[in-house]
PDB file of C-alpha atoms and ligand atoms in Angstrom:
ATOM      1  CA  MET R   1     -35.755 -25.220 -51.166  1.00 69.00           C
ATOM      2  CA  ASN R   2     -37.263 -21.745 -51.981  1.00 93.00           C
ATOM      3  CA  THR R   3     -36.773 -20.368 -48.233  1.00 96.00           C
ATOM      4  CA  LEU R   4     -33.258 -18.953 -47.915  1.00 97.00           C
ATOM      5  CA  LEU R   5     -33.741 -17.555 -44.095  1.00 98.00           C
ATOM      6  CA  GLU R   6     -36.609 -18.046 -41.892  1.00 98.00           C
ATOM      7  CA  LEU R   7     -37.253 -16.098 -38.372  1.00 97.00           C
ATOM      8  CA  ARG R   8     -39.674 -18.043 -36.072  1.00 97.00           C
ATOM      9  CA  ASN R   9     -41.397 -16.039 -33.097  1.00 97.00           C
ATOM     10  CA  ILE R  10     -38.092 -13.860 -32.503  1.00 97.00           C
ATOM     11  CA  GLU R  11     -38.186 -12.014 -29.362  1.00 97.00           C
ATOM     12  CA  LYS R  12     -35.297  -9.706 -28.556  1.00 97.00           C
ATOM     13  CA  LYS R  13     -34.544  -8.377 -24.947  1.00 97.00           C
ATOM     14  CA  TYR R  14     -31.691  -6.076 -23.823  1.00 95.00           C
ATOM     15  CA  GLY R  15     -32.298  -6.423 -19.838  1.00 94.00           C
ATOM     16  CA  ASP R  16     -36.123  -5.615 -19.312  1.00 93.00           C
ATOM     17  CA  ASP R  17     -36.383  -3.521 -22.911  1.00 94.00           C
ATOM     18  CA  VAL R  18     -38.171  -5.651 -24.920  1.00 96.00           C
ATOM     19  CA  ILE R  19     -36.987  -4.776 -28.686  1.00 97.00           C
ATOM     20  CA  ILE R  20     -38.203  -7.239 -31.148  1.00 97.00           C
ATOM     21  CA  SER R  21     -41.425  -9.044 -29.901  1.00 95.00           C
ATOM     22  CA  LYS R  22     -42.494 -12.261 -31.726  1.00 89.00           C
ATOM     23  CA  VAL R  23     -41.404 -11.597 -35.227  1.00 96.00           C
ATOM     24  CA  SER R  24     -41.847 -14.378 -37.581  1.00 96.00           C
ATOM     25  CA  PHE R  25     -40.550 -13.578 -41.382  1.00 94.00           C
ATOM     26  CA  THR R  26     -39.323 -15.548 -44.443  1.00 96.00           C
ATOM     27  CA  LEU R  27     -37.156 -14.512 -47.139  1.00 97.00           C
ATOM     28  CA  ALA R  28     -37.358 -16.431 -50.572  1.00 97.00           C
ATOM     29  CA  LYS R  29     -34.709 -16.594 -52.936  1.00 97.00           C
ATOM     30  CA  GLY R  30     -34.979 -13.722 -55.892  1.00 97.00           C
ATOM     31  CA  THR R  31     -36.947 -11.383 -53.687  1.00 97.00           C
ATOM     32  CA  ALA R  32     -36.048  -7.999 -51.797  1.00 97.00           C
ATOM     33  CA  ILE R  33     -38.029  -6.917 -49.142  1.00 97.00           C
ATOM     34  CA  ALA R  34     -37.645  -3.156 -47.373  1.00 97.00           C
ATOM     35  CA  ILE R  35     -37.737  -2.665 -43.700  1.00 97.00           C
ATOM     36  CA  ILE R  36     -38.484   0.974 -42.655  1.00 97.00           C
ATOM     37  CA  GLY R  37     -39.404   2.566 -39.140  1.00 95.00           C
ATOM     38  CA  HIS R  38     -38.528   4.789 -36.727  1.00 94.00           C
ATOM     39  CA  SER R  39     -35.186   5.485 -35.250  1.00 93.00           C
ATOM     40  CA  GLY R  40     -34.406   3.149 -32.247  1.00 94.00           C
ATOM     41  CA  GLY R  41     -37.084   0.931 -33.099  1.00 95.00           C
ATOM     42  CA  GLY R  42     -34.907  -2.301 -33.704  1.00 96.00           C
ATOM     43  CA  LYS R  43     -34.004  -2.715 -37.196  1.00 96.00           C
ATOM     44  CA  THR R  44     -30.343  -3.061 -36.797  1.00 95.00           C
ATOM     45  CA  THR R  45     -31.107  -5.410 -34.087  1.00 96.00           C
ATOM     46  CA  LEU R  46     -33.208  -7.493 -36.508  1.00 97.00           C
ATOM     47  CA  LEU R  47     -31.023  -7.181 -38.848  1.00 97.00           C
ATOM     48  CA  SER R  48     -28.215  -8.585 -36.954  1.00 96.00           C
ATOM     49  CA  ILE R  49     -30.122 -11.503 -36.001  1.00 97.00           C
ATOM     50  CA  MET R  50     -31.149 -12.210 -39.129  1.00 97.00           C
ATOM     51  CA  GLY R  51     -27.132 -12.122 -40.086  1.00 96.00           C
ATOM     52  CA  LEU R  52     -26.358 -14.501 -37.304  1.00 95.00           C
ATOM     53  CA  LEU R  53     -24.026 -11.620 -35.521  1.00 93.00           C
ATOM     54  CA  GLN R  54     -26.203 -11.952 -32.341  1.00 94.00           C
ATOM     55  CA  ARG R  55     -28.517 -14.384 -30.835  1.00 94.00           C
ATOM     56  CA  ALA R  56     -32.285 -13.810 -30.175  1.00 96.00           C
ATOM     57  CA  THR R  57     -33.573 -14.336 -26.502  1.00 97.00           C
ATOM     58  CA  SER R  58     -36.072 -16.772 -28.020  1.00 97.00           C
ATOM     59  CA  GLY R  59     -37.464 -18.006 -31.179  1.00 97.00           C
ATOM     60  CA  ASN R  60     -35.565 -19.712 -34.028  1.00 97.00           C
ATOM     61  CA  VAL R  61     -33.417 -18.526 -36.838  1.00 98.00           C
ATOM     62  CA  LEU R  62     -33.000 -20.779 -39.977  1.00 97.00           C
ATOM     63  CA  VAL R  63     -30.500 -20.366 -42.806  1.00 97.00           C
ATOM     64  CA  ASP R  64     -31.278 -22.545 -45.356  1.00 95.00           C
ATOM     65  CA  ALA R  65     -33.372 -24.892 -43.369  1.00 94.00           C
ATOM     66  CA  ILE R  66     -30.864 -24.808 -40.966  1.00 95.00           C
ATOM     67  CA  ASP R  67     -31.765 -24.098 -37.253  1.00 96.00           C
ATOM     68  CA  ILE R  68     -29.095 -22.240 -36.250  1.00 96.00           C
ATOM     69  CA  GLY R  69     -29.973 -22.722 -32.305  1.00 94.00           C
ATOM     70  CA  GLY R  70     -27.574 -25.699 -31.883  1.00 90.00           C
ATOM     71  CA  LEU R  71     -24.736 -24.313 -33.583  1.00 94.00           C
ATOM     72  CA  ASP R  72     -21.513 -22.962 -31.880  1.00 93.00           C
ATOM     73  CA  SER R  73     -19.779 -19.980 -32.885  1.00 91.00           C
ATOM     74  CA  TYR R  74     -17.400 -21.716 -35.382  1.00 93.00           C
ATOM     75  CA  GLN R  75     -20.289 -23.231 -37.122  1.00 94.00           C
ATOM     76  CA  LEU R  76     -22.068 -20.058 -37.252  1.00 94.00           C
ATOM     77  CA  ALA R  77     -19.098 -18.482 -38.520  1.00 91.00           C
ATOM     78  CA  ASN R  78     -19.110 -20.825 -41.523  1.00 91.00           C
ATOM     79  CA  LEU R  79     -22.615 -20.262 -42.101  1.00 94.00           C
ATOM     80  CA  ARG R  80     -22.136 -16.565 -42.421  1.00 93.00           C
ATOM     81  CA  GLY R  81     -19.166 -17.206 -45.075  1.00 90.00           C
ATOM     82  CA  GLN R  82     -21.296 -19.475 -46.629  1.00 92.00           C
ATOM     83  CA  TYR R  83     -24.659 -17.621 -46.772  1.00 96.00           C
ATOM     84  CA  LEU R  84     -24.455 -13.996 -46.047  1.00 96.00           C
ATOM     85  CA  GLY R  85     -23.363 -10.513 -47.237  1.00 94.00           C
ATOM     86  CA  PHE R  86     -23.920  -7.610 -44.494  1.00 93.00           C
ATOM     87  CA  VAL R  87     -23.580  -4.050 -45.349  1.00 91.00           C
ATOM     88  CA  PHE R  88     -23.324  -2.339 -41.980  1.00 87.00           C
ATOM     89  CA  GLN R  89     -24.975   0.673 -40.983  1.00 81.00           C
ATOM     90  CA  ARG R  90     -21.812   1.767 -39.291  1.00 79.00           C
ATOM     91  CA  ALA R  91     -19.433   0.549 -42.446  1.00 75.00           C
ATOM     92  CA  ARG R  92     -16.917  -1.665 -39.698  1.00 85.00           C
ATOM     93  CA  LEU R  93     -14.179  -1.821 -42.163  1.00 90.00           C
ATOM     94  CA  ILE R  94     -10.573  -2.985 -40.768  1.00 92.00           C
ATOM     95  CA  ASN R  95      -8.748   0.268 -40.441  1.00 92.00           C
ATOM     96  CA  SER R  96      -5.281  -0.787 -41.107  1.00 93.00           C
ATOM     97  CA  LEU R  97      -6.249  -2.319 -44.586  1.00 93.00           C
ATOM     98  CA  THR R  98      -7.002  -0.392 -47.791  1.00 94.00           C
ATOM     99  CA  ALA R  99     -10.030   0.250 -49.511  1.00 94.00           C
ATOM    100  CA  LEU R 100      -9.091  -2.761 -51.946  1.00 93.00           C
ATOM    101  CA  GLU R 101      -7.879  -5.145 -49.127  1.00 92.00           C
ATOM    102  CA  ASN R 102     -11.137  -4.367 -47.009  1.00 92.00           C
ATOM    103  CA  VAL R 103     -13.146  -5.512 -50.152  1.00 92.00           C
ATOM    104  CA  MET R 104     -11.013  -8.522 -50.595  1.00 91.00           C
ATOM    105  CA  ALA R 105     -11.203  -9.664 -46.735  1.00 88.00           C
ATOM    106  CA  PRO R 106     -13.835 -12.221 -46.742  1.00 83.00           C
ATOM    107  CA  ALA R 107     -12.033 -14.109 -49.704  1.00 83.00           C
ATOM    108  CA  TRP R 108      -9.050 -14.653 -47.481  1.00 78.00           C
ATOM    109  CA  PHE R 109     -10.506 -17.843 -46.078  1.00 68.00           C
ATOM    110  CA  ILE R 110     -11.762 -18.890 -48.946  1.00 65.00           C
ATOM    111  CA  ARG R 111      -9.156 -19.356 -51.994  1.00 62.00           C
ATOM    112  CA  ARG R 112     -10.985 -18.554 -55.077  1.00 62.00           C
ATOM    113  CA  GLY R 113      -7.962 -17.609 -57.313  1.00 66.00           C
ATOM    114  CA  ASP R 114      -6.693 -14.442 -58.618  1.00 73.00           C
ATOM    115  CA  LYS R 115      -9.650 -13.429 -60.405  1.00 86.00           C
ATOM    116  CA  ILE R 116     -11.207 -12.111 -57.251  1.00 89.00           C
ATOM    117  CA  GLU R 117      -8.860  -9.042 -56.975  1.00 91.00           C
ATOM    118  CA  GLN R 118     -10.019  -8.077 -60.559  1.00 92.00           C
ATOM    119  CA  GLN R 119     -13.825  -8.509 -59.442  1.00 92.00           C
ATOM    120  CA  ALA R 120     -13.204  -6.538 -56.090  1.00 94.00           C
ATOM    121  CA  LYS R 121     -11.275  -3.727 -58.381  1.00 95.00           C
ATOM    122  CA  ASP R 122     -14.169  -3.996 -60.814  1.00 94.00           C
ATOM    123  CA  LEU R 123     -16.750  -3.397 -58.054  1.00 93.00           C
ATOM    124  CA  LEU R 124     -14.839  -0.441 -56.774  1.00 95.00           C
ATOM    125  CA  GLU R 125     -14.907   0.982 -59.990  1.00 94.00           C
ATOM    126  CA  ARG R 126     -18.576   0.662 -60.499  1.00 90.00           C
ATOM    127  CA  PHE R 127     -18.894   2.396 -57.389  1.00 90.00           C
ATOM    128  CA  GLY R 128     -16.740   5.282 -58.312  1.00 91.00           C
ATOM    129  CA  LEU R 129     -13.834   4.347 -56.195  1.00 94.00           C
ATOM    130  CA  SER R 130     -10.936   3.470 -58.650  1.00 95.00           C
ATOM    131  CA  HIS R 131      -8.746   6.251 -57.214  1.00 94.00           C
ATOM    132  CA  ARG R 132      -9.336   4.849 -53.770  1.00 94.00           C
ATOM    133  CA  LEU R 133      -8.060   1.611 -53.750  1.00 96.00           C
ATOM    134  CA  ASP R 134      -5.095   2.082 -51.822  1.00 96.00           C
ATOM    135  CA  HIS R 135      -6.654   4.601 -49.289  1.00 96.00           C
ATOM    136  CA  LYS R 136      -7.264   3.393 -45.453  1.00 96.00           C
ATOM    137  CA  PRO R 137     -10.989   4.091 -43.866  1.00 94.00           C
ATOM    138  CA  GLN R 138      -9.895   6.954 -41.856  1.00 94.00           C
ATOM    139  CA  GLU R 139      -8.567   8.887 -45.255  1.00 95.00           C
ATOM    140  CA  LEU R 140     -12.199   8.125 -46.602  1.00 93.00           C
ATOM    141  CA  SER R 141     -15.616   9.846 -46.573  1.00 91.00           C
ATOM    142  CA  LEU R 142     -18.565   8.259 -45.049  1.00 86.00           C
ATOM    143  CA  GLY R 143     -20.383   7.546 -48.207  1.00 87.00           C
ATOM    144  CA  GLN R 144     -16.952   6.104 -49.882  1.00 91.00           C
ATOM    145  CA  LEU R 145     -16.885   3.719 -46.603  1.00 92.00           C
ATOM    146  CA  ARG R 146     -20.548   2.654 -47.296  1.00 88.00           C
ATOM    147  CA  ARG R 147     -19.670   1.927 -50.540  1.00 90.00           C
ATOM    148  CA  ILE R 148     -16.682  -0.183 -49.708  1.00 94.00           C
ATOM    149  CA  SER R 149     -18.917  -1.782 -47.187  1.00 93.00           C
ATOM    150  CA  LEU R 150     -20.865  -2.889 -49.968  1.00 92.00           C
ATOM    151  CA  ALA R 151     -18.636  -4.142 -52.458  1.00 94.00           C
ATOM    152  CA  ARG R 152     -17.370  -6.314 -49.679  1.00 93.00           C
ATOM    153  CA  ALA R 153     -20.752  -7.650 -49.173  1.00 93.00           C
ATOM    154  CA  LEU R 154     -21.203  -8.443 -52.798  1.00 93.00           C
ATOM    155  CA  LEU R 155     -17.776  -9.655 -53.610  1.00 92.00           C
ATOM    156  CA  LEU R 156     -18.549 -13.537 -52.705  1.00 90.00           C
ATOM    157  CA  LYS R 157     -21.989 -13.260 -54.412  1.00 92.00           C
ATOM    158  CA  PRO R 158     -23.823 -14.400 -51.332  1.00 95.00           C
ATOM    159  CA  PRO R 159     -27.193 -15.686 -51.271  1.00 97.00           C
ATOM    160  CA  ILE R 160     -28.539 -13.694 -48.777  1.00 97.00           C
ATOM    161  CA  LEU R 161     -27.641  -9.900 -48.775  1.00 97.00           C
ATOM    162  CA  LEU R 162     -28.377  -7.864 -45.557  1.00 97.00           C
ATOM    163  CA  ALA R 163     -28.159  -4.114 -45.937  1.00 96.00           C
ATOM    164  CA  ASP R 164     -28.489  -1.540 -43.310  1.00 95.00           C
ATOM    165  CA  GLU R 165     -29.511   1.957 -44.704  1.00 93.00           C
ATOM    166  CA  PRO R 166     -26.661   1.361 -47.495  1.00 92.00           C
ATOM    167  CA  THR R 167     -27.746   4.675 -49.350  1.00 91.00           C
ATOM    168  CA  ASN R 168     -27.375   6.958 -46.450  1.00 86.00           C
ATOM    169  CA  ASP R 169     -24.887   9.626 -47.123  1.00 81.00           C
ATOM    170  CA  LEU R 170     -24.781   8.857 -50.841  1.00 86.00           C
ATOM    171  CA  ASP R 171     -25.784  11.631 -53.513  1.00 89.00           C
ATOM    172  CA  PRO R 172     -28.598  10.596 -55.799  1.00 90.00           C
ATOM    173  CA  ALA R 173     -26.548   9.050 -58.626  1.00 88.00           C
ATOM    174  CA  LEU R 174     -24.455   6.848 -56.105  1.00 86.00           C
ATOM    175  CA  ALA R 175     -27.858   5.780 -54.378  1.00 90.00           C
ATOM    176  CA  LYS R 176     -29.216   4.916 -57.565  1.00 90.00           C
ATOM    177  CA  GLU R 177     -26.137   2.782 -58.461  1.00 87.00           C
ATOM    178  CA  VAL R 178     -26.270   1.134 -55.079  1.00 88.00           C
ATOM    179  CA  ALA R 179     -29.686   0.429 -55.327  1.00 92.00           C
ATOM    180  CA  GLU R 180     -29.492  -1.285 -58.589  1.00 91.00           C
ATOM    181  CA  CYS R 181     -26.540  -3.410 -57.446  1.00 89.00           C
ATOM    182  CA  LEU R 182     -28.753  -4.669 -54.536  1.00 93.00           C
ATOM    183  CA  LEU R 183     -31.780  -5.093 -56.327  1.00 95.00           C
ATOM    184  CA  THR R 184     -30.346  -6.894 -59.595  1.00 93.00           C
ATOM    185  CA  ALA R 185     -28.626  -9.670 -57.015  1.00 93.00           C
ATOM    186  CA  ARG R 186     -32.461 -10.969 -57.072  1.00 94.00           C
ATOM    187  CA  THR R 187     -32.104 -12.069 -60.689  1.00 93.00           C
ATOM    188  CA  GLU R 188     -29.234 -14.440 -59.535  1.00 91.00           C
ATOM    189  CA  GLY R 189     -31.402 -15.853 -57.013  1.00 94.00           C
ATOM    190  CA  ALA R 190     -30.208 -13.881 -53.746  1.00 96.00           C
ATOM    191  CA  GLY R 191     -32.406 -12.971 -51.116  1.00 98.00           C
ATOM    192  CA  VAL R 192     -31.895  -9.400 -50.027  1.00 98.00           C
ATOM    193  CA  VAL R 193     -33.426  -7.529 -46.931  1.00 98.00           C
ATOM    194  CA  ILE R 194     -32.867  -3.723 -47.077  1.00 97.00           C
ATOM    195  CA  VAL R 195     -33.110  -1.468 -43.858  1.00 97.00           C
ATOM    196  CA  THR R 196     -34.094   1.961 -44.943  1.00 95.00           C
ATOM    197  CA  HIS R 197     -35.556   5.229 -44.559  1.00 92.00           C
ATOM    198  CA  ASP R 198     -35.605   5.786 -48.139  1.00 91.00           C
ATOM    199  CA  LEU R 199     -39.024   5.123 -49.324  1.00 91.00           C
ATOM    200  CA  ASN R 200     -37.801   5.474 -53.199  1.00 90.00           C
ATOM    201  CA  LEU R 201     -35.708   2.531 -52.425  1.00 93.00           C
ATOM    202  CA  ALA R 202     -38.626   0.849 -50.197  1.00 95.00           C
ATOM    203  CA  ASN R 203     -40.971   1.286 -53.255  1.00 94.00           C
ATOM    204  CA  GLN R 204     -38.605  -0.689 -55.364  1.00 94.00           C
ATOM    205  CA  THR R 205     -38.443  -3.998 -53.090  1.00 96.00           C
ATOM    206  CA  ASP R 206     -41.091  -6.660 -53.649  1.00 96.00           C
ATOM    207  CA  GLN R 207     -42.562  -6.077 -50.117  1.00 96.00           C
ATOM    208  CA  THR R 208     -42.150  -3.458 -47.590  1.00 97.00           C
ATOM    209  CA  PHE R 209     -42.411  -3.995 -43.511  1.00 97.00           C
ATOM    210  CA  HIS R 210     -42.800  -1.445 -41.067  1.00 96.00           C
ATOM    211  CA  LEU R 211     -40.981  -2.428 -37.792  1.00 96.00           C
ATOM    212  CA  GLU R 212     -43.148  -0.950 -35.098  1.00 94.00           C
ATOM    213  CA  ASN R 213     -43.609  -1.386 -31.302  1.00 93.00           C
ATOM    214  CA  GLY R 214     -41.103  -4.601 -32.012  1.00 95.00           C
ATOM    215  CA  THR R 215     -43.446  -6.279 -34.458  1.00 95.00           C
ATOM    216  CA  LEU R 216     -43.261  -6.237 -38.536  1.00 95.00           C
ATOM    217  CA  LYS R 217     -46.288  -5.361 -40.411  1.00 94.00           C
ATOM    218  CA  PRO R 218     -46.482  -5.758 -43.965  1.00 93.00           C
ATOM    219  CA  ILE R 219     -47.118  -2.515 -45.739  1.00 91.00           C
ATOM    220  CA  ILE R 220     -50.168  -3.024 -48.554  1.00 78.00           C
ATOM    221  CA  TYR R 221     -49.804  -0.218 -51.404  1.00 66.00           C
ATOM    222  CA  ASP R 222     -52.861   0.523 -52.579  1.00 55.00           C
ATOM    223  CA  ASN R 223     -51.917   1.059 -56.311  1.00 50.00           C
ATOM    224  CA  ALA R 224     -55.493   1.496 -57.604  1.00 52.00           C
ATOM    225  CA  ALA R 225     -55.458   4.605 -55.739  1.00 48.00           C
ATOM    226  CA  SER R 226     -52.533   6.281 -57.076  1.00 44.00           C
TER     227      SER R 226
HETATM  228  N1  LIG T   2     -26.140  -3.955 -26.979  1.00 68.65           N
HETATM  229  C1  LIG T   2     -27.417  -3.096 -26.537  1.00 68.65           C
HETATM  230  N2  LIG T   2     -27.661  -3.033 -25.572  1.00 68.65           N
HETATM  231  C2  LIG T   2     -28.699  -2.201 -25.064  1.00 68.65           C
HETATM  232  N3  LIG T   2     -29.551  -1.745 -25.651  1.00 68.65           N
HETATM  233  C3  LIG T   2     -29.227  -1.861 -27.082  1.00 68.65           C
HETATM  234  C4  LIG T   2     -28.426  -2.301 -27.656  1.00 68.65           C
HETATM  235  N4  LIG T   2     -27.993  -2.321 -28.974  1.00 68.65           N
HETATM  236  C5  LIG T   2     -29.110  -1.337 -29.300  1.00 68.65           C
HETATM  237  N5  LIG T   2     -30.124  -1.424 -28.057  1.00 68.65           N
HETATM  238  C6  LIG T   2     -31.253  -0.504 -27.739  1.00 68.65           C
HETATM  239  O1  LIG T   2     -32.451  -0.959 -28.824  1.00 68.65           O
HETATM  240  C7  LIG T   2     -33.113  -0.106 -29.160  1.00 68.65           C
HETATM  241  C8  LIG T   2     -32.753  -0.599 -31.032  1.00 68.65           C
HETATM  242  O2  LIG T   2     -31.822  -0.265 -31.364  1.00 68.65           O
HETATM  243  P1  LIG T   2     -31.329  -0.714 -33.109  1.00 68.65           P
HETATM  244  O3  LIG T   2     -30.088   0.223 -33.430  1.00 68.65           O
HETATM  245  O4  LIG T   2     -31.786  -1.573 -33.331  1.00 68.65           O
HETATM  246  O5  LIG T   2     -32.326   0.643 -33.785  1.00 68.65           O
HETATM  247  P2  LIG T   2     -32.502   1.281 -35.281  1.00 68.65           P
HETATM  248  O6  LIG T   2     -34.271   0.902 -35.381  1.00 68.65           O
HETATM  249  O7  LIG T   2     -31.598   0.466 -36.030  1.00 68.65           O
HETATM  250  O8  LIG T   2     -32.223   2.584 -35.224  1.00 68.65           O
HETATM  251  P3  LIG T   2     -31.591   3.655 -36.573  1.00 68.65           P
HETATM  252  O9  LIG T   2     -32.922   3.760 -37.385  1.00 68.65           O
HETATM  253  O10 LIG T   2     -31.289   4.913 -35.626  1.00 68.65           O
HETATM  254  O11 LIG T   2     -30.512   2.973 -36.854  1.00 68.65           O
HETATM  255  C9  LIG T   2     -32.277   1.167 -29.057  1.00 68.65           C
HETATM  256  O12 LIG T   2     -33.019   1.992 -28.173  1.00 68.65           O
HETATM  257  C10 LIG T   2     -31.245   0.970 -28.580  1.00 68.65           C
HETATM  258  O13 LIG T   2     -30.823   1.869 -27.893  1.00 68.65           O
HETATM  259 MG1  LIG T   3     -30.204   1.228 -37.205  1.00 68.65          MG
END
């Protein structure tokens, strides 16, 4: 099965406001896609539906061919744990835990031995945070919080990675490192969805979509013209 994630005719309303309108989409193994669009256009809403964090008003979401429509919250949490890594636009770290503990949090429920702590430290080192392992979120900058959130999402090598503006608040060198991390997950078979305003990052994915008036439109690059 090559499709990791599928949306069929997804609609999302808040009250009478239609935010997402009949979006259909598939994410294949080993591919990365970008979603761009104006602020308030529904990108975070769409990503949170893909990440099983909120339900659509109508339509179907399938993860590895499992339709989530009939699942209860416990089953959804299990599916999220098994398949999904999420880099939130607002880092959503646990304030009472240190940076290292936050990165390791998804592993608490899945015993994978002592190696996991070293892997968490290695990720934080890769993102230039070795000197901040014991700091709590309130003692960290926005860019540092974002990198910790990314390390947390990558730790268990989930098959589906969803990242909401992952390079915001980062200087160009760190933004490059973060982009590389997300994009190389493809070589291990992951499917990656990146919401971004960073066109340079979008250009490095396999396909870019524009979310406009609640619908997803593929952007066709005219390579011959460049
Ligand atoms: N829980 C909610 N209840 C009501 N309206 C909401 C809710 N969450 C989001 N919205 C509205 O839905 C619209 C889309 O929000 P969303 O956060 O998905 O946009 P976005 O494309 O991610 O924007 P940005 O680029 O600024 O992050 C906005 O108009 C927002 O006010
Ligand atoms: Mg957003």
